[in-house]
Coordinates of C-alpha atoms in Angstrom, one line a residue:
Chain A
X1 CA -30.4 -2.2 -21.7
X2 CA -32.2 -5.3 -21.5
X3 CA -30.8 -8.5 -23.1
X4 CA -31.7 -10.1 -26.3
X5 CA -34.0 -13.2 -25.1
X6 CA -36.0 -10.7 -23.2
X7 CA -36.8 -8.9 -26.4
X8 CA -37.5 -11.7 -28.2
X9 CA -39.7 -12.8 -25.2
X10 CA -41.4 -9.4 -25.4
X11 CA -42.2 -9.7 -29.0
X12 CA -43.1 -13.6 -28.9
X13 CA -45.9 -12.4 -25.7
X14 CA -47.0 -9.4 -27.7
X15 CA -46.8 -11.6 -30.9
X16 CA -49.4 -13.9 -29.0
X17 CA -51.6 -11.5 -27.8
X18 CA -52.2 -10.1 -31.5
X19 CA -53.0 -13.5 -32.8
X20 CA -55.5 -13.9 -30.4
X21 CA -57.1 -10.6 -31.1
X22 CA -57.4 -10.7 -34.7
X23 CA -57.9 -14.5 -34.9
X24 CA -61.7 -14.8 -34.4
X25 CA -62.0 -11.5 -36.6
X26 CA -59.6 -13.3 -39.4
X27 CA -61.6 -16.8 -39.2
X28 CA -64.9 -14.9 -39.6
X29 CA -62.8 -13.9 -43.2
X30 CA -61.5 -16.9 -44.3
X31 CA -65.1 -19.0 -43.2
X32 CA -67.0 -15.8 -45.3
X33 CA -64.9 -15.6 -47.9
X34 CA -63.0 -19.6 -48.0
X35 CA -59.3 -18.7 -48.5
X36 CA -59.0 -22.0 -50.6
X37 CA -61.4 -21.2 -53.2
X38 CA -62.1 -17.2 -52.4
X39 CA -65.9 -16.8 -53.4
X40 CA -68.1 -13.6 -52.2
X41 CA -71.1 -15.6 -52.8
X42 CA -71.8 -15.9 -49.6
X43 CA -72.0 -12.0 -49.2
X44 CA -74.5 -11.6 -52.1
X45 CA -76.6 -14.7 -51.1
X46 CA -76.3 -13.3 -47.1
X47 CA -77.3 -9.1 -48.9
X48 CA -80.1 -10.6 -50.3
X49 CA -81.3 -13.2 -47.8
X50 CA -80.5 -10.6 -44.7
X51 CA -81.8 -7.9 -46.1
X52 CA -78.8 -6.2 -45.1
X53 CA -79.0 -3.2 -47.8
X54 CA -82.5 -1.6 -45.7
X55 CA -80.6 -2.8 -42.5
X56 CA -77.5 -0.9 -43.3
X57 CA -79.3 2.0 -44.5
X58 CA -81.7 2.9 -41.3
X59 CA -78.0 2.0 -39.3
X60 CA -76.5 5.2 -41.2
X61 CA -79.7 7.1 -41.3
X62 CA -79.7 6.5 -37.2
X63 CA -75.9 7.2 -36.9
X64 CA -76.3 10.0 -39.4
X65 CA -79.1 11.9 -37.3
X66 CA -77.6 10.6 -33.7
X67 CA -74.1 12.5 -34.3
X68 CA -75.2 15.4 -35.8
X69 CA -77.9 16.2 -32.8
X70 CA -76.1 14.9 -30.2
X71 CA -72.8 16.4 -31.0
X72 CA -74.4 20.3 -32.0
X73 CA -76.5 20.0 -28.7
X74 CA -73.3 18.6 -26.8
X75 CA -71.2 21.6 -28.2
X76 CA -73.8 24.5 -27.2
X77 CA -74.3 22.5 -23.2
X78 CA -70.6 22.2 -23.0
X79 CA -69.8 25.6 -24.5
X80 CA -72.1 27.1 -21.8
X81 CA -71.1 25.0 -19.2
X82 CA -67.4 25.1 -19.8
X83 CA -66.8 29.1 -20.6
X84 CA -70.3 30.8 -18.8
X85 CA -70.8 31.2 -15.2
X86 CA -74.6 31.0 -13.9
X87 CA -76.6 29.6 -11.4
X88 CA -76.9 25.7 -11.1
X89 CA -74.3 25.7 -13.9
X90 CA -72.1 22.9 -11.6
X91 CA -75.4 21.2 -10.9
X92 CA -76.3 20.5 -14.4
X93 CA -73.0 19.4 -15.3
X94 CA -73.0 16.7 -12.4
X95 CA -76.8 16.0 -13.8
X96 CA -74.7 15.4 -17.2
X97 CA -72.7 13.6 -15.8
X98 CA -74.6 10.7 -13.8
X99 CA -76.1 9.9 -17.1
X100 CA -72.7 8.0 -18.4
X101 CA -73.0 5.8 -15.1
X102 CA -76.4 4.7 -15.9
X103 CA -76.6 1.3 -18.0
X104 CA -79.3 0.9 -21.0
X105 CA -80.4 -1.9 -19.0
X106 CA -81.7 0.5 -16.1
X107 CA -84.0 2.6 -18.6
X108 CA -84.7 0.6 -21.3
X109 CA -87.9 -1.8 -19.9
X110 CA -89.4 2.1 -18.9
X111 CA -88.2 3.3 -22.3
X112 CA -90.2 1.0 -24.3
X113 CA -93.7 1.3 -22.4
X114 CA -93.0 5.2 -22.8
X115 CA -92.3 5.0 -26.5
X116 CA -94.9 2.7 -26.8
X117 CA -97.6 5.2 -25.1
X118 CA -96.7 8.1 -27.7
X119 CA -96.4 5.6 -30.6
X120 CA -92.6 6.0 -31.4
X121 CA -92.0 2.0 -30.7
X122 CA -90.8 0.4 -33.9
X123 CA -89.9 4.0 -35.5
X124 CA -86.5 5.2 -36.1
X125 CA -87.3 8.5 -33.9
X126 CA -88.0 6.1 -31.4
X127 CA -84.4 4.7 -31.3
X128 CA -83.0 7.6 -32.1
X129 CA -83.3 10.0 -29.4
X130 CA -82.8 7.6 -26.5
X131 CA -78.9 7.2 -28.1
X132 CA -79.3 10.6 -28.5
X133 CA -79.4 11.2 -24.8
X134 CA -77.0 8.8 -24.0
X135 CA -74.6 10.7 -26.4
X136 CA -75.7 13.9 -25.1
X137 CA -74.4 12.4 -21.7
X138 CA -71.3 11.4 -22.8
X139 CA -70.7 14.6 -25.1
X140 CA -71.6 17.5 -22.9
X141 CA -68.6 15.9 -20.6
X142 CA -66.2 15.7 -23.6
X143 CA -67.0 19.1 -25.0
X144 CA -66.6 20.9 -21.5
X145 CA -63.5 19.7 -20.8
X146 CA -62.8 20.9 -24.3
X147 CA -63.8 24.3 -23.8
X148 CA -62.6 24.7 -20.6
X149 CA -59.0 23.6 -21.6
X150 CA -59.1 26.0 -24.4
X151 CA -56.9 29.3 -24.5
X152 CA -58.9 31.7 -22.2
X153 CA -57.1 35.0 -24.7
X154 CA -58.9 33.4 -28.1
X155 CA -62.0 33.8 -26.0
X156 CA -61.5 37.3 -24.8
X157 CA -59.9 38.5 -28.0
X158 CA -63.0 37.8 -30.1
X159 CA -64.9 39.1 -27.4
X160 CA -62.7 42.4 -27.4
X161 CA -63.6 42.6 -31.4
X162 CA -67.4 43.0 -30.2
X163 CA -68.1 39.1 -31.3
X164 CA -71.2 37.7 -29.4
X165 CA -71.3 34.0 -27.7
X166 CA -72.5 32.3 -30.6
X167 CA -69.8 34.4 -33.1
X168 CA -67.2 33.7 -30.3
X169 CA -68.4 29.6 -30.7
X170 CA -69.0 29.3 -34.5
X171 CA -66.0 31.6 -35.3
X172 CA -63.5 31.1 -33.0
X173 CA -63.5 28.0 -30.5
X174 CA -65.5 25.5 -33.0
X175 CA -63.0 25.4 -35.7
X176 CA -60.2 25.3 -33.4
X177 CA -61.4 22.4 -31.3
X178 CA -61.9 20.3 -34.6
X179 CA -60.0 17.3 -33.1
X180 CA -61.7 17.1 -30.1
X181 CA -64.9 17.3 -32.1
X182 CA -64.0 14.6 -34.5
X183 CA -62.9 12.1 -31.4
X184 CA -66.4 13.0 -29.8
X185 CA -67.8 12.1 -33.3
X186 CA -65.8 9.2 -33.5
X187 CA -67.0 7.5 -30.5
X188 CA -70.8 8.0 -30.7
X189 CA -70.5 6.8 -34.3
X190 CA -69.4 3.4 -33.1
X191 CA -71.7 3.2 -29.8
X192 CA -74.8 4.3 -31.9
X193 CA -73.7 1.9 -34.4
X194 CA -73.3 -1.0 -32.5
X195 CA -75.9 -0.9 -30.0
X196 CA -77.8 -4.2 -29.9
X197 CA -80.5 -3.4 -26.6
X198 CA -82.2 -0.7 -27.7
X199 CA -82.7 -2.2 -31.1
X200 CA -83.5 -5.4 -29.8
X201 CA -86.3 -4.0 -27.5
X202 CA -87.7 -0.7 -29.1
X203 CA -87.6 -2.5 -32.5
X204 CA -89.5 -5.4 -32.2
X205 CA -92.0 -6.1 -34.5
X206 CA -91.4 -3.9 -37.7
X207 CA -88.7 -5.9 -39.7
X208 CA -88.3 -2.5 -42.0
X209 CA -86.6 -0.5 -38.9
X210 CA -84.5 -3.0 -37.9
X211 CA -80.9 -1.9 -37.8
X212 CA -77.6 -3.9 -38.9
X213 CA -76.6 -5.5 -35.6
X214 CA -80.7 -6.3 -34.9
X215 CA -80.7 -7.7 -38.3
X216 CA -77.8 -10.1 -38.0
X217 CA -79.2 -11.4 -34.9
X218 CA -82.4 -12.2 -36.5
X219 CA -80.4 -13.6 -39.4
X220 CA -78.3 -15.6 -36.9
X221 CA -81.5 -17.0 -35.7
X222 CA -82.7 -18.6 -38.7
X223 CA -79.6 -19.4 -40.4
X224 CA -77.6 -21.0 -37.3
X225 CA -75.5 -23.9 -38.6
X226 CA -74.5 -22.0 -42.3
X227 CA -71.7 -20.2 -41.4
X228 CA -70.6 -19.1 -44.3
X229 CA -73.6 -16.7 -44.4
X230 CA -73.3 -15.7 -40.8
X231 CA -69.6 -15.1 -41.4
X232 CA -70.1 -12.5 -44.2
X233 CA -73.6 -10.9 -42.3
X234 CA -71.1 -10.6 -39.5
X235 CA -68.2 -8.7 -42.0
X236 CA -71.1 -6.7 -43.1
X237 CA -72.4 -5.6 -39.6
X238 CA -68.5 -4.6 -38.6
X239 CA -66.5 -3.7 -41.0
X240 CA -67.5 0.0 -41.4
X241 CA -66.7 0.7 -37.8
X242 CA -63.3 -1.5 -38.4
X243 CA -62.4 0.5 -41.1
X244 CA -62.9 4.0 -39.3
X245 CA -60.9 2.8 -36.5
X246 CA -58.2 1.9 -38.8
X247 CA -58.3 5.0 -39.6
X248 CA -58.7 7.1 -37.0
X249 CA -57.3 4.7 -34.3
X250 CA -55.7 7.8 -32.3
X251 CA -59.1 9.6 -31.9
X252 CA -60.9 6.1 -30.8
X253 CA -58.3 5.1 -28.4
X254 CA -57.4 9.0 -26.7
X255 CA -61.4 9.4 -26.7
X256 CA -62.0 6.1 -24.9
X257 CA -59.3 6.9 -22.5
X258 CA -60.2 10.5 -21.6
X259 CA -63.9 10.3 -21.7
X260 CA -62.8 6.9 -19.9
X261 CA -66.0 6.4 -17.6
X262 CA -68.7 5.5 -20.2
X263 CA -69.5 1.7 -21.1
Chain B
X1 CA -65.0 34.8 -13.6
X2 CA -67.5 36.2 -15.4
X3 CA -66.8 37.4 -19.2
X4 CA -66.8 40.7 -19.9
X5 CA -70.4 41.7 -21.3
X6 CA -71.5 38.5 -21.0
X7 CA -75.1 38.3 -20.0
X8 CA -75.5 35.3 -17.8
X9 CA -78.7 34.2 -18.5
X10 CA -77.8 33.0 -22.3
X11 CA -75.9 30.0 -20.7
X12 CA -79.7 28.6 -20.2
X13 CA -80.2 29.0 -23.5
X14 CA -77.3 27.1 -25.1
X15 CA -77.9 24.4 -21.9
X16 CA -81.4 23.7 -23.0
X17 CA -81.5 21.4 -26.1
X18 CA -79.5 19.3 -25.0
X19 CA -81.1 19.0 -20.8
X20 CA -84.7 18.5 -22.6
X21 CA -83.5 15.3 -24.7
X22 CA -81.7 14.0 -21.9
X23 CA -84.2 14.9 -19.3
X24 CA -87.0 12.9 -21.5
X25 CA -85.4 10.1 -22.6
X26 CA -83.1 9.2 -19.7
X27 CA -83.4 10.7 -16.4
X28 CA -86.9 10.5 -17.1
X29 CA -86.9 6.6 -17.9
X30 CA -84.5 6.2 -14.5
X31 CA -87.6 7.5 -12.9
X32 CA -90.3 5.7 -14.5
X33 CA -88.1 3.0 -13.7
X34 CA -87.4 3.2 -10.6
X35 CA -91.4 4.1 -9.9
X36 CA -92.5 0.8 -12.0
X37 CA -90.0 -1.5 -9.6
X38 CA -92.2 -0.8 -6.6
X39 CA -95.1 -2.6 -8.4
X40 CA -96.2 -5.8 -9.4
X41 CA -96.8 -5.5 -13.3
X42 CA -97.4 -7.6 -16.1
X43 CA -97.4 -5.0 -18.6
X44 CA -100.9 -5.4 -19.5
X45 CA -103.0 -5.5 -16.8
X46 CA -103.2 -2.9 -13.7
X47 CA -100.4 -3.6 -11.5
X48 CA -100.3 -3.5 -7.4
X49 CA -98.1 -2.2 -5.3
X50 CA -95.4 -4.2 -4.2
X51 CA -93.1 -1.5 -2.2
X52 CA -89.2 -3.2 -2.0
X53 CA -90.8 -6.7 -2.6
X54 CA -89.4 -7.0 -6.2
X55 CA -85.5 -6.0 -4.8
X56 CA -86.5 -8.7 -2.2
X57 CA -87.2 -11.4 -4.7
X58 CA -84.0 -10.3 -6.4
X59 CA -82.8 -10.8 -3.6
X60 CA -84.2 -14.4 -1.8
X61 CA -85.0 -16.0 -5.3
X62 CA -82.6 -18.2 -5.9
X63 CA -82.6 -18.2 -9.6
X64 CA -82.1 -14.0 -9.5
X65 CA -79.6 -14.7 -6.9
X66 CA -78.0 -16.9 -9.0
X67 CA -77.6 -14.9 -11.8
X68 CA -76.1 -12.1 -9.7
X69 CA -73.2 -14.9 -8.9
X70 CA -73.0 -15.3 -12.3
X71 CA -72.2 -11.8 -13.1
X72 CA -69.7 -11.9 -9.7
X73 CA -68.1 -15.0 -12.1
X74 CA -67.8 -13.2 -14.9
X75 CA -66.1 -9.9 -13.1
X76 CA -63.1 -12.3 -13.1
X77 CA -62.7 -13.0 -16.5
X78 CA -64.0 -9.6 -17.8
X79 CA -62.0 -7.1 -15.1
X80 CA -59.6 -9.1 -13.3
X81 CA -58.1 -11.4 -15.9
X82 CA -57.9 -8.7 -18.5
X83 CA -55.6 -6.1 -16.2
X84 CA -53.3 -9.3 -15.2
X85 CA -52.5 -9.9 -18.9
X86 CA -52.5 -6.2 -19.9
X87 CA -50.0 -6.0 -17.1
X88 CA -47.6 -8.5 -18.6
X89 CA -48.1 -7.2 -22.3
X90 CA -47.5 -3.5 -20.6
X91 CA -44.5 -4.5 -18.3
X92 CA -42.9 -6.1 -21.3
X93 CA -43.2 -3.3 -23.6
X94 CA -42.6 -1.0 -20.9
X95 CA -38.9 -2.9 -20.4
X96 CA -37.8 -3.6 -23.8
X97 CA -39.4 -0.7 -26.0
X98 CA -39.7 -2.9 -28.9
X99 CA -40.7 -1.5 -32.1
X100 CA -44.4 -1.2 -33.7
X101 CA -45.9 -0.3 -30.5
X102 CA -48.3 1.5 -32.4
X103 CA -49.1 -1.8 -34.2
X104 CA -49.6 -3.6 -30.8
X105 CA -51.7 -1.5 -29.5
X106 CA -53.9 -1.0 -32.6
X107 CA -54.7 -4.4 -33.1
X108 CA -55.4 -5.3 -29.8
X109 CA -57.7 -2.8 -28.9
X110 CA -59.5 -3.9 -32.3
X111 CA -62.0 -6.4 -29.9
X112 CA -63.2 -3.2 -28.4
X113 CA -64.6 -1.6 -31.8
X114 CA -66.0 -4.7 -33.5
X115 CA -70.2 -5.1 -32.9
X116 CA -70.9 -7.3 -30.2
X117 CA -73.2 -9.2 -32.4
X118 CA -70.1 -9.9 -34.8
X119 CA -68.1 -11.2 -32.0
X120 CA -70.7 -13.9 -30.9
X121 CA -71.0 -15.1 -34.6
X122 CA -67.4 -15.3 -34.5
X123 CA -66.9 -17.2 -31.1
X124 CA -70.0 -19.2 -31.7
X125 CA -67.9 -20.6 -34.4
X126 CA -64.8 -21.1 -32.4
X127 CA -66.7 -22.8 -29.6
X128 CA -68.9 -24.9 -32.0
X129 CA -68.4 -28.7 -32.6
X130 CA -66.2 -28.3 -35.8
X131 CA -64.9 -25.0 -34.6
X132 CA -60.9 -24.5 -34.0
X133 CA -61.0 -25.3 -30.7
X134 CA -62.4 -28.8 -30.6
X135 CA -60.4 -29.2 -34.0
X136 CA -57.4 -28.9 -32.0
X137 CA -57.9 -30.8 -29.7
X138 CA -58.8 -34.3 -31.7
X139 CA -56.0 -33.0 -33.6
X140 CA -53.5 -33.3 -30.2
X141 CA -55.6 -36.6 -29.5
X142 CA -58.0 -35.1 -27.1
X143 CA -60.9 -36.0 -28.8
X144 CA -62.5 -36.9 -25.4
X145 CA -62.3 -33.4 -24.0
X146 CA -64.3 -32.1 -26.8
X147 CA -67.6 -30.6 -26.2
X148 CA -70.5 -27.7 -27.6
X149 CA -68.7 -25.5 -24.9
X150 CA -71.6 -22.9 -24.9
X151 CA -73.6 -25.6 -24.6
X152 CA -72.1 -27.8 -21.9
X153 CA -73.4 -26.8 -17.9
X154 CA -69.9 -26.4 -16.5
X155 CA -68.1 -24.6 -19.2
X156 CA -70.7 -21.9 -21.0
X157 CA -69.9 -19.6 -18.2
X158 CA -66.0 -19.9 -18.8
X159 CA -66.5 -20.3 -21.9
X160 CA -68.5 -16.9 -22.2
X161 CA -66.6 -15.2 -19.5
X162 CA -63.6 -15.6 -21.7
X163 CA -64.9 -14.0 -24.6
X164 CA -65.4 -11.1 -22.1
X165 CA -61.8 -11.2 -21.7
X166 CA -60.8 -11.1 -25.4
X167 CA -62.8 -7.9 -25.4
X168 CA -61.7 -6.0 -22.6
X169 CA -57.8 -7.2 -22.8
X170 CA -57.4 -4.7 -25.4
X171 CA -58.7 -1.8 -23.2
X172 CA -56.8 -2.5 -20.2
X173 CA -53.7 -2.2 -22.3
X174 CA -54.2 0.9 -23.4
X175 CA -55.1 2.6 -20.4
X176 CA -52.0 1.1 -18.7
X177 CA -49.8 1.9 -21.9
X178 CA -50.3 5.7 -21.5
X179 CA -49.9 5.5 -17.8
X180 CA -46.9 4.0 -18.2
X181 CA -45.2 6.7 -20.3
X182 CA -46.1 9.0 -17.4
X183 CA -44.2 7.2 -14.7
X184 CA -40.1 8.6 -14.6
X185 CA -37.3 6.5 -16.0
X186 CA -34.9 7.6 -13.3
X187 CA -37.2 5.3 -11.2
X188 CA -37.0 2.0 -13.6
X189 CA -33.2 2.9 -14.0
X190 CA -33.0 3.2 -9.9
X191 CA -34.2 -0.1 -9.6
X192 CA -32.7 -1.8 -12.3
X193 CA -28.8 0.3 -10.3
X194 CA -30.2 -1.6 -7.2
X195 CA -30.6 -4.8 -9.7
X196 CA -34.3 -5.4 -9.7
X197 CA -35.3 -7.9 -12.1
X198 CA -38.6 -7.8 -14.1
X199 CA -40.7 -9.3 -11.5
X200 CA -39.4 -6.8 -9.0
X201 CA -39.6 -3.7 -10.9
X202 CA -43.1 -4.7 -11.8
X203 CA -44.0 -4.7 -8.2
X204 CA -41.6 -1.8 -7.3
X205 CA -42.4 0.7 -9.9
X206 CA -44.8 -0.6 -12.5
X207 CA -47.8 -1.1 -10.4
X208 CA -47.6 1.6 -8.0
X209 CA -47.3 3.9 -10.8
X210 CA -50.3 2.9 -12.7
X211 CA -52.7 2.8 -9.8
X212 CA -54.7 5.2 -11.3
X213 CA -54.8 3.7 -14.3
X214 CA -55.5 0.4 -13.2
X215 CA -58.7 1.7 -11.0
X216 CA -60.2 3.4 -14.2
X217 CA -59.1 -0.2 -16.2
X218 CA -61.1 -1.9 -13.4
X219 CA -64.3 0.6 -12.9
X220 CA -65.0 0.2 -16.6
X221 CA -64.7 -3.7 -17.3
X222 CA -66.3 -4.7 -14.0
X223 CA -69.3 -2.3 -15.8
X224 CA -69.2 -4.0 -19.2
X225 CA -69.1 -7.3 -16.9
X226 CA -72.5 -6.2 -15.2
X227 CA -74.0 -4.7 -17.9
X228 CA -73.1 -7.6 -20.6
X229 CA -76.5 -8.2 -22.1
X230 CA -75.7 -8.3 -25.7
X231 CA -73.2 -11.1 -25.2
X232 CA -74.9 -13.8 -23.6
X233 CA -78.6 -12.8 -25.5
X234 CA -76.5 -13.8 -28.9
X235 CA -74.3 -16.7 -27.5
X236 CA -76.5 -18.7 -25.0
X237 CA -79.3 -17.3 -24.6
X238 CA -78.9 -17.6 -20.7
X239 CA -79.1 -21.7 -21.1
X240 CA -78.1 -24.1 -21.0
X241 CA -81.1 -23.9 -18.4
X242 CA -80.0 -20.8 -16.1
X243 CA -76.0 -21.6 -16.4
X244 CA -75.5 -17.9 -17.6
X245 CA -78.4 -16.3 -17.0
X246 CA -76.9 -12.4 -15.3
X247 CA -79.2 -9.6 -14.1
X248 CA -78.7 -7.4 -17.0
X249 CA -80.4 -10.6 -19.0
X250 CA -83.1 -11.3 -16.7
X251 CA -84.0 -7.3 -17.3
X252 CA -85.1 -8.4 -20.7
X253 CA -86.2 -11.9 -19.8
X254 CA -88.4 -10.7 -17.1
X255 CA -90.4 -8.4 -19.0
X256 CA -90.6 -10.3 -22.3
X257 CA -91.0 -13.9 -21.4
X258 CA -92.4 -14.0 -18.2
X259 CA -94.1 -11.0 -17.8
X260 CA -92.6 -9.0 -14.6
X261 CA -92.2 -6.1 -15.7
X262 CA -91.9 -4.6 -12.2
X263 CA -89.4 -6.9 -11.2
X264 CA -87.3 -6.5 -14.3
X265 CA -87.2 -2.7 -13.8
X266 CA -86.3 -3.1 -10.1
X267 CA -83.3 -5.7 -11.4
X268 CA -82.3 -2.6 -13.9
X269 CA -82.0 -0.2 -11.3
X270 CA -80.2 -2.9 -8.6
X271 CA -77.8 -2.7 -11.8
X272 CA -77.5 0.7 -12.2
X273 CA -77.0 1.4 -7.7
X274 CA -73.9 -1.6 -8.1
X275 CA -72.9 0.3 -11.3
X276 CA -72.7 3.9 -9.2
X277 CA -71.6 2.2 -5.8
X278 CA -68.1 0.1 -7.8
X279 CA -67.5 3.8 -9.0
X280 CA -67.6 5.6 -6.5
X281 CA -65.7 2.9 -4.4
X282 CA -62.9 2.8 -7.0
X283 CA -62.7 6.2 -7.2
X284 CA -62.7 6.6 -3.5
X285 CA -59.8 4.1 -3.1
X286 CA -57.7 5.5 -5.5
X287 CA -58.2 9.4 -4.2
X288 CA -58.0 7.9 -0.7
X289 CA -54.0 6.7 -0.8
X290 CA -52.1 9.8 -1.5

């Protein structure tokens, strides 16, 4: 329908666009890695120097424990609130829901002197179940929309069969609503991952819990004008959430656009 | 409807774990926050009360009122910006179909995923003296316009504000992609029978059909443009002197430099009541016009 310099326009704007998305990303690469004489020293001397191998590890021990609480807690709330009728049960959901318009910015001065009072500043318990709540936030909306979208006859067949609610959830609605689990898991995976605040603040003085994007920083810090070595700390600090949204690009993008009001 | 056998009361139960996090570790927090902005506090010492004198200073002093201009500044390159060029990419695709749409819109949402802390090593670079940008231009014989653009008083806003719009581009696009594949073809094919061209289809049936789209595109970058802490703590630091210093870096600043804490925590929540308010308003304009 439409002539052949406005397709060639189309791809020559998109074309553009593309470049300019993955440029900074692909000169991070080639100043890491230095296309003309490709080296990965600079990713062994920024390992060792960044510390990056404890940094990476409390990052996956904090995703690892952030996903699994926050999505078995958001799966029960949302079961309950999307299938069960009881009193305030609206309520709570709007209660849920306020939480994804509330910015880490509002809560996290309070946050710290709060931690701080019960000792969990500096701890990974202490980062961890703030992002827990936020995720909680976020995944009690997903999983409700989830089970309220979800065939009301699977629900009142295994209820027919004498199942009880939990039976009903593990057996039945669970397994089915896979996707919409793995997109919820998707996205809290990448916001627990990269969140830089609550690191920055609830971290502060024990270099041992400092997670991957805190640690960069630091490392940016002290090792400004080498950038070689910030280059490949960068690579280090993304690339595991690149490479699961290359992956899993559908879940990442249809989760960000139906669970559309957080960040 | 109530289930068959269900007994009501187990709802609680499955409810609970997850109100009892969120309870403690956010709404109590908003709270505590809230409570703590009505005082003048160091943090160390006992604090007095202050009542709405901390939202006043936020207010009157001109260095807080400065940094919520700043933030107004960078709503343009982080909301408004972003949906114009999403439009064009989406209006283009929208016209021609082109192939490896799939592509497109995988690599352009890519800005979105990447750690914030990556992207300001990255456009640290870019913007630095031997970065690509200054390269370029000596290269076109510009030399003279070359500059430390984070660094410079007039540009590290742009310059930061941009970066914003790398990020948030990708986002718009999406939102608008899948909006577009709900609006009819008969319409595009009624306008292109009455001969519209691409600027007047646009207007005609492009962008009346992705109102809705384009209010959830602007709700969530004007809130990553309020609430962009991360990028200008890694880039500029709020200097050069206050040129980007925004509210959601005078939070921190406030309670770790200077020592008002009470003041910092009444910033927050000025954040988080603009945050709820450009919701609801966005929300309300789009339900509003049938």
């Amino acid at each position: 329908m439409t002539s052949r310099t406005e397709r060639l326009t189309t791809y020559a704007v998109l074309g553009l666009f593309a470049v300019i998305a993955v440029f900074p990303l692909l000169a991070v690469a080639e100043q890491a890695i230095g296309l003309s004489h490709p080296t990965f020293g600079a990713f062994t001397e920024a390992w060792r120097r960044g510390h990056f191998a404890r940094y990476l590890t409390n990052s996956l021990i904090v995703v690892t424990v952030v996903v699994v609480v926050a999505s078995v807690l958001s799966i029960l709330a949302g079961y309950a609130l999307g299938t069960m009728e009881f009193r305030g049960a609206t309520t709570l959901f709007y209660v849920f829901l306020a939480g994804l318009m509330v910015p880490t910015e509002a809560i996290v001065i309070p946050l710290y002197f709060d931690l701080r009072s019960v000792g969990l500043d500096n701890t990974l318990p202490g980062l961890m179940l703030p992002q827990i709540a936020q995720s909680v936030s976020f995944g009690v909306f997903w999983m409700r929309a989830y089970f309220r979208s979800a065939p009301r006859s699977l629900v009142e067949a295994s209820r027919i069969d004498g199942a009880s609610s939990w039976t009903t959830l593990r057996r039945v609605l669970v397994p089915v609503g896979r996707p919409a689990i793995l997109t919820m898991i998707v996205l809290i995976a990448m916001w627990t991952w990269n969140e830089f605040l609550l690191a920055l603040v609830i971290i502060n003085a024990n270099e041992d819990r400092r997670t991957a994007p805190l640690g960069l920083s630091v490392f940016q810090g002290q090792h400004q004008t080498e950038y070689p070595l910030l280059m490949a700390g960068a690579l280090i600090v993304a690339t595991p959430v690149v490479l699961v949204y290359v992956f899993l690009q559908r879940h990442f993008i249809a989760g960000m656009l139906s669970g559309a009001i957080k960040e | 409807m109530r289930h068959p056998g269900e007994p009501r009361r187990i709802g609680y139960l499955y409810v609970l774990p997850a109100f009892v996090v969120y309870a403690a570790f956010l709404l109590w927090p908003l709270l505590h926050g809230a409570y703590l902005s009505l005082f003048r506090w160091d943090g160390l010492t006992v604090g007095t009360w202050a009542g709405l004198g901390n939202y006043r200073q936020a207010i009157s002093d001109p260095q807080l009122r400065g940094s919520f201009w700043h933030a107004v500044v960078l709503l343009f390159f982080y909301a408004i910006l972003p949906c114009c060029i999403a439009f064009v990419l989406v209006s283009a695709m929208s016209r021609s179909r082109p192939r490896g749409m799939t592509f497109f819109r995988t690599v352009l949402f890519l800005p979105q995923v990447v750690a914030m802390v990556a992207v300001a090593v990255a456009w640290q670079w870019i913007y630095s003296d031997h970065g690509p940008i200054n390269g370029t231009l000596r290269f076109a014989g510009l030399g003279g316009l070359t500059r430390g653009w984070l660094g410079d008083f007039t540009w590290a806003l742009p310059s930061v504000g941009l970066i914003g719009t790398w990020v948030e581009i990708g986002l718009a696009m999406v939102l608008f992609l899948a909006g577009v594949q709900k609006i009819p073809r008969e319409l595009y094919e009624a306008a292109r029978v009455d001969g519209a061209g691409a600027v007047r289809e646009f207007f005609a049936v492009t962008l009346p059909g992705l109102r809705r789209e384009l209010a959830i595109a602007l709700t969530l970058t004007t809130v990553a443009a309020l609430r962009n802490f991360d990028l200008i703590y890694l880039t500029t630091g709020g200097g050069p002197g206050n040129a980007t210093k925004v509210p959601a870096y005078e939070v921190y600043n406030r309670t770790f430099n200077t020592g008002e804490v009470g003041l910092a925590c009444a910033i927050g929540i000025t954040i988080a009541i603009i945050v709820f308010v450009v919701t609801a308003v966005i929300n309300r304009v789009v339900e509003g016009r049938p």
